[in-house]
Tab-separated table of C-alpha atoms in Angstrom:
chain	number	residue	atom	x	y	z
A	1	MET	CA	45.435	-53.105	48.528
A	2	SER	CA	44.586	-54.375	51.995
A	3	ILE	CA	42.530	-56.970	53.828
A	4	TYR	CA	41.106	-57.051	57.331
A	5	VAL	CA	39.646	-60.279	58.721
A	6	ASP	CA	38.085	-60.854	62.140
A	7	ILE	CA	35.802	-63.895	61.997
A	8	LYS	CA	34.503	-66.846	63.995
A	9	LYS	CA	32.967	-70.043	62.629
A	10	SER	CA	31.894	-73.243	64.385
A	11	LEU	CA	31.575	-76.565	62.563
A	12	GLY	CA	30.709	-79.336	65.006
A	13	ARG	CA	33.595	-79.584	67.446
A	14	PHE	CA	35.850	-77.409	65.292
A	15	SER	CA	35.953	-73.660	65.915
A	16	LEU	CA	37.667	-71.111	63.684
A	17	ASP	CA	38.764	-67.859	65.317
A	18	VAL	CA	40.971	-65.709	63.083
A	19	GLN	CA	42.007	-62.056	63.252
A	20	VAL	CA	44.521	-60.864	60.661
A	21	GLU	CA	45.443	-57.833	58.562
A	22	ALA	CA	47.663	-57.562	55.488
A	23	GLU	CA	48.492	-54.893	52.936
A	24	ASN	CA	50.404	-55.097	49.633
A	25	GLU	CA	52.331	-58.179	50.689
A	26	ILE	CA	52.376	-61.955	50.479
A	27	LEU	CA	51.141	-63.303	53.802
A	28	GLY	CA	51.699	-67.002	54.397
A	29	LEU	CA	49.126	-68.943	56.396
A	30	LEU	CA	51.138	-71.821	57.824
A	31	GLY	CA	49.538	-74.713	59.627
A	32	ALA	CA	48.990	-78.455	59.775
A	33	SER	CA	46.252	-80.159	57.780
A	34	GLY	CA	42.807	-79.476	59.203
A	35	CYS	CA	43.844	-76.436	61.255
A	36	GLY	CA	41.545	-73.980	59.453
A	37	LYS	CA	43.736	-72.460	56.738
A	38	SER	CA	41.492	-73.349	53.797
A	39	MET	CA	38.364	-72.551	55.811
A	40	THR	CA	39.699	-69.026	56.342
A	41	LEU	CA	40.099	-68.519	52.586
A	42	LYS	CA	36.633	-69.922	51.901
A	43	CYS	CA	35.127	-67.459	54.361
A	44	ILE	CA	36.910	-64.569	52.642
A	45	ALA	CA	35.800	-65.783	49.216
A	46	GLY	CA	32.176	-66.111	50.314
A	47	ILE	CA	31.996	-69.884	49.897
A	48	VAL	CA	31.502	-70.358	53.638
A	49	LYS	CA	29.586	-67.871	55.793
A	50	PRO	CA	31.184	-67.043	59.168
A	51	ASP	CA	28.989	-67.082	62.265
A	52	TYR	CA	30.310	-63.746	63.416
A	53	GLY	CA	32.748	-61.024	62.388
A	54	LYS	CA	33.851	-58.774	59.601
A	55	ILE	CA	35.816	-59.042	56.339
A	56	VAL	CA	37.013	-55.897	54.546
A	57	VAL	CA	39.072	-55.753	51.322
A	58	ASN	CA	40.326	-52.358	50.073
A	59	ASP	CA	37.848	-50.526	52.334
A	60	ARG	CA	34.980	-52.506	50.818
A	61	VAL	CA	32.989	-54.563	53.321
A	62	LEU	CA	32.495	-58.123	52.062
A	63	PHE	CA	30.978	-59.473	55.255
A	64	ASP	CA	29.685	-57.892	58.446
A	65	SER	CA	27.516	-60.006	60.740
A	66	GLU	CA	26.253	-57.021	62.735
A	67	LYS	CA	25.238	-54.996	59.671
A	68	LYS	CA	23.870	-58.075	57.859
A	69	ILE	CA	26.279	-57.638	54.929
A	70	ASN	CA	27.251	-60.801	53.045
A	71	LEU	CA	28.299	-60.250	49.426
A	72	THR	CA	28.071	-63.167	47.023
A	73	PRO	CA	31.312	-64.781	45.808
A	74	GLN	CA	30.782	-63.099	42.417
A	75	GLU	CA	30.539	-59.671	44.052
A	76	ARG	CA	33.654	-60.036	46.180
A	77	LYS	CA	36.298	-59.865	43.399
A	78	THR	CA	38.570	-62.368	45.124
A	79	GLY	CA	40.918	-64.562	43.102
A	80	TYR	CA	40.862	-67.983	44.752
A	81	LEU	CA	43.070	-70.816	43.491
A	82	PHE	CA	41.583	-74.064	44.835
A	83	GLN	CA	43.762	-77.065	45.622
A	84	ASN	CA	42.161	-78.970	42.725
A	85	TYR	CA	42.177	-75.846	40.479
A	86	ALA	CA	38.359	-76.068	39.865
A	87	LEU	CA	38.566	-75.719	36.085
A	88	PHE	CA	35.391	-76.239	34.066
A	89	PRO	CA	35.884	-79.613	32.307
A	90	HIS	CA	33.549	-78.755	29.415
A	91	MET	CA	35.443	-75.538	28.588
A	92	THR	CA	38.684	-75.151	26.686
A	93	VAL	CA	41.761	-73.502	28.155
A	94	GLU	CA	40.951	-70.131	26.624
A	95	GLU	CA	37.293	-70.379	27.661
A	96	ASN	CA	38.292	-71.141	31.258
A	97	ILE	CA	40.572	-68.101	31.322
A	98	ALA	CA	37.838	-65.846	29.920
A	99	VAL	CA	35.210	-66.894	32.493
A	100	GLY	CA	35.919	-64.171	35.045
A	101	ILE	CA	36.676	-61.272	32.682
A	102	ARG	CA	34.086	-58.516	32.925
A	103	ARG	CA	35.057	-56.627	29.770
A	104	PRO	CA	33.683	-56.261	26.192
A	105	LYS	CA	34.339	-59.304	23.992
A	106	SER	CA	37.091	-57.575	21.996
A	107	GLU	CA	38.971	-56.777	25.201
A	108	GLN	CA	38.380	-60.280	26.558
A	109	GLU	CA	40.169	-61.811	23.595
A	110	LYS	CA	43.151	-59.505	24.061
A	111	ILE	CA	43.410	-60.296	27.786
A	112	VAL	CA	43.134	-64.048	27.169
A	113	LYS	CA	45.962	-63.892	24.605
A	114	GLU	CA	48.124	-61.971	27.056
A	115	LYS	CA	47.550	-64.534	29.808
A	116	ILE	CA	48.141	-67.441	27.438
A	117	ALA	CA	51.586	-65.989	26.709
A	118	THR	CA	52.346	-65.001	30.315
A	119	PHE	CA	51.580	-68.465	31.665
A	120	TYR	CA	53.264	-70.430	28.849
A	121	LEU	CA	50.050	-71.937	27.508
A	122	ASP	CA	50.648	-71.355	23.800
A	123	GLY	CA	49.282	-74.216	21.713
A	124	LEU	CA	46.896	-75.381	24.442
A	125	GLU	CA	44.139	-72.850	23.797
A	126	LYS	CA	41.644	-75.341	22.334
A	127	ARG	CA	42.360	-78.213	24.703
A	128	TYR	CA	40.162	-79.224	27.622
A	129	PRO	CA	41.410	-79.643	31.225
A	130	GLY	CA	41.336	-83.440	30.897
A	131	GLN	CA	43.747	-83.196	27.951
A	132	ILE	CA	46.525	-81.298	29.740
A	133	SER	CA	48.892	-82.072	32.630
A	134	GLY	CA	48.465	-81.085	36.269
A	135	GLY	CA	51.075	-78.353	35.957
A	136	GLN	CA	49.364	-76.962	32.868
A	137	GLN	CA	46.010	-77.035	34.667
A	138	GLN	CA	47.500	-74.991	37.473
A	139	ARG	CA	48.824	-72.415	35.044
A	140	VAL	CA	45.359	-72.154	33.473
A	141	ALA	CA	43.821	-71.618	36.913
A	142	LEU	CA	46.366	-68.904	37.744
A	143	ALA	CA	45.824	-67.257	34.355
A	144	ARG	CA	42.066	-67.216	35.011
A	145	ILE	CA	42.597	-65.532	38.378
A	146	PHE	CA	44.858	-62.796	37.031
A	147	ALA	CA	42.614	-62.208	34.010
A	148	SER	CA	39.706	-61.406	36.340
A	149	GLU	CA	41.695	-58.541	37.943
A	150	PRO	CA	40.858	-59.483	41.562
A	151	ASP	CA	41.209	-57.178	44.549
A	152	ILE	CA	42.999	-59.930	46.452
A	153	ILE	CA	44.578	-63.254	45.464
A	154	MET	CA	44.351	-66.378	47.606
A	155	LEU	CA	46.402	-69.475	46.825
A	156	ASP	CA	45.377	-72.657	48.646
A	157	GLU	CA	48.362	-75.055	48.711
A	158	PRO	CA	48.996	-74.487	44.978
A	159	PHE	CA	51.837	-77.017	44.716
A	160	SER	CA	50.469	-79.865	46.828
A	161	ALA	CA	49.294	-81.997	43.885
A	162	LEU	CA	52.555	-81.781	41.902
A	163	ASP	CA	55.595	-84.051	41.892
A	164	ASN	CA	58.842	-82.634	43.281
A	165	HIS	CA	60.418	-81.563	39.974
A	166	LEU	CA	57.262	-79.958	38.629
A	167	LYS	CA	56.586	-78.401	42.025
A	168	TRP	CA	59.930	-76.598	41.926
A	169	GLN	CA	59.394	-75.413	38.339
A	170	MET	CA	55.910	-74.140	39.167
A	171	GLU	CA	57.175	-72.374	42.271
A	172	LEU	CA	59.759	-70.504	40.211
A	173	GLU	CA	57.147	-69.522	37.620
A	174	THR	CA	54.686	-68.494	40.328
A	175	MET	CA	57.352	-66.299	41.944
A	176	LYS	CA	57.768	-64.382	38.687
A	177	VAL	CA	54.012	-63.876	38.330
A	178	LEU	CA	53.459	-62.810	41.935
A	179	GLU	CA	56.274	-60.274	41.755
A	180	ASN	CA	54.222	-58.319	39.207
A	181	TYR	CA	51.087	-58.246	41.369
A	182	LYS	CA	50.886	-55.081	43.458
A	183	GLY	CA	48.114	-56.146	45.834
A	184	THR	CA	47.771	-58.522	48.764
A	185	ILE	CA	48.228	-62.274	48.395
A	186	LEU	CA	47.258	-64.899	50.975
A	187	PHE	CA	49.326	-68.050	50.520
A	188	VAL	CA	48.166	-71.172	52.354
A	189	SER	CA	50.635	-73.998	52.910
A	190	HIS	CA	51.767	-76.617	55.407
A	191	SER	CA	55.279	-76.404	53.912
A	192	ARG	CA	57.613	-74.169	55.902
A	193	ASP	CA	60.034	-74.001	52.947
A	194	GLU	CA	57.389	-72.738	50.502
A	195	VAL	CA	56.253	-70.094	52.967
A	196	TYR	CA	59.817	-68.952	53.652
A	197	ARG	CA	60.715	-68.661	49.967
A	198	LEU	CA	57.515	-67.007	48.757
A	199	CYS	CA	56.087	-64.918	51.603
A	200	ASP	CA	56.911	-61.637	53.335
A	201	ARG	CA	55.202	-62.400	56.636
A	202	THR	CA	53.877	-65.562	58.221
A	203	ALA	CA	50.737	-66.297	60.235
A	204	VAL	CA	50.572	-69.570	62.177
A	205	ILE	CA	47.165	-71.222	62.544
A	206	SER	CA	46.745	-74.053	65.043
A	207	ASP	CA	43.460	-75.808	65.860
A	208	GLY	CA	41.427	-73.004	64.308
A	209	LYS	CA	43.212	-70.216	66.190
A	210	LEU	CA	45.619	-67.725	64.677
A	211	GLU	CA	48.565	-67.821	67.086
A	212	VAL	CA	51.314	-65.612	65.683
A	213	VAL	CA	51.734	-63.091	62.842
A	214	CYS	CA	55.212	-61.722	62.198
A	215	ASP	CA	58.049	-61.305	59.718
A	216	LYS	CA	59.022	-64.675	58.277
A	217	LYS	CA	62.638	-64.426	59.478
A	218	GLU	CA	61.513	-63.647	63.005
A	219	MET	CA	59.113	-66.585	62.842
A	220	PHE	CA	61.821	-69.061	61.857
A	221	ASN	CA	64.587	-67.626	64.049
A	222	SER	CA	62.499	-67.166	67.175
A	223	PRO	CA	59.083	-68.863	67.156
A	224	LYS	CA	56.963	-67.975	70.172
A	225	THR	CA	54.621	-70.952	70.475
A	226	LEU	CA	54.953	-74.728	70.412
A	227	ALA	CA	52.854	-74.968	67.226
A	228	ALA	CA	54.962	-72.324	65.471
A	229	SER	CA	58.174	-74.056	66.482
A	230	ARG	CA	56.971	-77.414	65.152
A	231	LEU	CA	55.785	-75.881	61.881
A	232	THR	CA	59.138	-74.190	61.341
A	233	GLY	CA	60.870	-77.555	61.591
A	234	CYS	CA	62.112	-77.810	65.179
A	235	LYS	CA	62.082	-81.501	66.148
A	236	ASN	CA	63.002	-81.328	69.837
A	237	HIS	CA	60.601	-80.036	72.498
A	238	SER	CA	60.146	-80.570	76.202
A	239	ARG	CA	57.756	-79.242	78.779
A	240	ALA	CA	59.633	-76.648	80.823
A	241	GLU	CA	59.501	-74.679	84.051
A	242	LYS	CA	61.576	-71.707	85.131
A	243	ILE	CA	63.779	-72.361	88.183
A	244	GLY	CA	66.015	-69.270	88.014
A	245	ASP	CA	66.665	-66.135	86.000
A	246	TYR	CA	68.900	-68.089	83.642
A	247	LYS	CA	67.891	-71.654	84.436
A	248	LEU	CA	64.997	-73.920	83.556
A	249	ARG	CA	63.951	-77.508	84.025
A	250	ALA	CA	63.330	-79.521	80.828
A	251	ILE	CA	60.791	-81.946	82.254
A	252	ASP	CA	60.618	-84.485	79.419
A	253	TRP	CA	64.400	-84.587	79.006
A	254	ASN	CA	64.898	-84.758	82.799
A	255	CYS	CA	67.646	-82.158	82.897
A	256	THR	CA	68.427	-78.622	84.047
A	257	LEU	CA	69.460	-76.154	81.361
A	258	THR	CA	71.305	-72.840	81.555
A	259	SER	CA	70.397	-70.040	79.146
A	260	SER	CA	72.481	-67.129	77.877
A	261	ILE	CA	69.433	-64.867	78.227
A	262	GLN	CA	66.788	-64.569	80.920
A	263	VAL	CA	64.161	-67.266	80.982
A	264	PRO	CA	60.653	-65.775	80.598
A	265	ASP	CA	58.230	-66.265	83.475
A	266	ASP	CA	55.510	-67.676	81.204
A	267	ILE	CA	57.631	-70.403	79.597
A	268	LYS	CA	55.740	-73.653	78.985
A	269	HIS	CA	58.055	-75.500	76.594
A	270	VAL	CA	61.676	-75.368	75.528
A	271	GLY	CA	62.968	-76.328	72.098
A	272	ILE	CA	66.291	-76.974	70.387
A	273	ARG	CA	66.757	-77.492	66.648
A	274	ALA	CA	68.304	-80.815	65.686
A	275	HIS	CA	71.320	-79.311	63.910
A	276	TYR	CA	72.282	-77.098	66.890
A	277	LEU	CA	73.221	-79.981	69.206
A	278	GLU	CA	76.974	-80.341	69.717
A	279	VAL	CA	79.331	-83.137	70.674
A	280	CYS	CA	80.975	-82.459	74.053
A	281	SER	CA	84.717	-82.001	73.994
A	282	ASN	CA	85.018	-82.628	77.769
A	283	PRO	CA	82.739	-84.205	80.396
A	284	ASP	CA	82.080	-81.006	82.386
A	285	GLU	CA	80.420	-78.742	79.824
A	286	THR	CA	77.209	-76.804	80.476
A	287	ASN	CA	73.900	-78.321	79.363
A	288	GLN	CA	75.493	-81.706	78.821
A	289	LEU	CA	73.371	-84.764	78.092
A	290	ASN	CA	74.670	-88.307	78.454
A	291	CYS	CA	72.682	-89.884	75.648
A	292	GLU	CA	71.944	-93.423	74.619
A	293	ILE	CA	71.668	-93.925	70.852
A	294	GLU	CA	68.346	-95.494	69.943
A	295	ARG	CA	68.429	-95.290	66.169
A	296	VAL	CA	70.572	-93.990	63.308
A	297	ILE	CA	68.841	-92.944	60.085
A	298	GLU	CA	70.669	-92.049	56.901
A	299	ASP	CA	68.980	-89.107	55.177
A	300	THR	CA	69.802	-87.830	51.691
A	301	PHE	CA	72.589	-85.469	52.743
A	302	SER	CA	72.851	-85.944	56.499
A	303	MET	CA	72.551	-88.431	59.338
A	304	ILE	CA	69.673	-88.332	61.816
A	305	ILE	CA	70.598	-89.713	65.228
A	306	ILE	CA	67.740	-90.518	67.631
A	307	VAL	CA	68.942	-90.424	71.238
A	308	ARG	CA	67.525	-90.453	74.753
A	309	ASN	CA	68.980	-88.797	77.822
A	310	GLN	CA	70.112	-91.633	80.098
A	311	SER	CA	68.885	-89.782	83.183
A	312	GLN	CA	65.296	-89.874	81.920
A	313	THR	CA	63.026	-92.045	84.016
A	314	GLY	CA	60.323	-93.964	82.186
A	315	ILE	CA	59.258	-93.038	78.706
A	316	GLY	CA	60.313	-89.517	77.723
A	317	SER	CA	60.707	-87.449	74.592
A	318	GLU	CA	63.338	-88.644	72.163
A	319	ILE	CA	65.950	-86.120	71.073
A	320	VAL	CA	66.886	-85.785	67.418
A	321	TRP	CA	70.398	-84.801	66.386
A	322	GLN	CA	71.023	-84.027	62.734
A	323	VAL	CA	74.629	-84.034	61.600
A	324	GLU	CA	76.600	-84.028	58.367
A	325	LYS	CA	77.598	-87.464	57.126
A	326	ASN	CA	81.322	-86.805	57.264
A	327	GLN	CA	81.075	-85.632	60.876
A	328	TRP	CA	79.219	-88.792	61.843
A	329	GLN	CA	81.805	-90.925	60.050
A	330	ASP	CA	84.552	-89.201	62.015
A	331	LEU	CA	82.901	-90.367	65.234
A	332	ASN	CA	82.833	-93.972	66.338
A	333	SER	CA	79.620	-94.975	64.581
A	334	ARG	CA	79.502	-98.219	66.580
A	335	GLN	CA	79.271	-96.499	69.947
A	336	GLN	CA	76.072	-96.787	71.954
A	337	ASN	CA	76.423	-93.567	73.932
A	338	LEU	CA	77.064	-89.920	73.097
A	339	LEU	CA	77.910	-86.862	75.172
A	340	LEU	CA	75.921	-84.030	73.608
A	341	ARG	CA	75.369	-80.469	74.748
A	342	ILE	CA	72.642	-77.932	74.110
A	343	PRO	CA	74.177	-74.474	73.427
A	344	GLU	CA	72.976	-71.847	75.905
A	345	ASN	CA	72.234	-69.336	73.122
A	346	LYS	CA	70.188	-71.703	70.950
A	347	LEU	CA	67.291	-72.478	73.287
A	348	LEU	CA	63.766	-71.652	72.111
A	349	PHE	CA	61.407	-70.415	74.831
A	350	LEU	CA	57.827	-71.300	73.905
A	351	ASN	CA	54.322	-70.704	75.229
């Protein structure tokens, strides 16, 4: 099962411009709040009408602005899990699950029983949404989607309303369910960890534009844009300019850096992940920064050290170094300065 999306939509000052294809996979749509992730799903589901473009699922055209095709949400056969689950409050659990089933009544009952068992809802059949927990409501919403046998499934931040423990339990249960679905799933999230654990490929959306689509490991190991790098957890970025085949100027850090690979001509920013910074063993190492410690933050399992390159003039970007607690304890934790280096093979070149 496949999906092809090429749409544009303007809402005031916000413009959505998305082109993406997926087939028999879980594609993660990763982006900050308000970037257009949910709007993309709503356009596919038929809740919002794009201004221009085309949406095709399994060779069936759902929307085509040129041919004046715009199927209703009921005709599209899309399974859409809303952030608030959108259960009918006046219907019981089993009635909610049965809503989207287009089968004879005898078959409906069988399907509902199967989904009740699959999603661990035994004993809740006669209860109403207001009488069950948030996690149980989510399972009902997922059961309703799968019972309707959709051509494509779209999950819109399905764990955002849950506490940490329940979120983890629901993620594990959702993994099991999704493994048995043979079609295409679009998974919207602003959590890099959820996307990495659950998805096959990742698409980054920033300010309404789809920037990058690639394998999730490639995305996290070598992001290509500033937005992608930030969303994958990199905390350190500087504006950059190429000054040689293997050298660049990190403008915000006020330093020259050497790279182990050639610096691309179109570089705009450089990044370094917080845990890749190293303590210098001697004062003459490559890519050395003489840093002033501005703040030390104790995290759950590590220390976060906020530093600033002493050669910076004026206000510049802070640099974050994340280190294991025992390593920080081995250093002189009272010192005000640190000699850190940026490894030549760990630089991220970003557009």
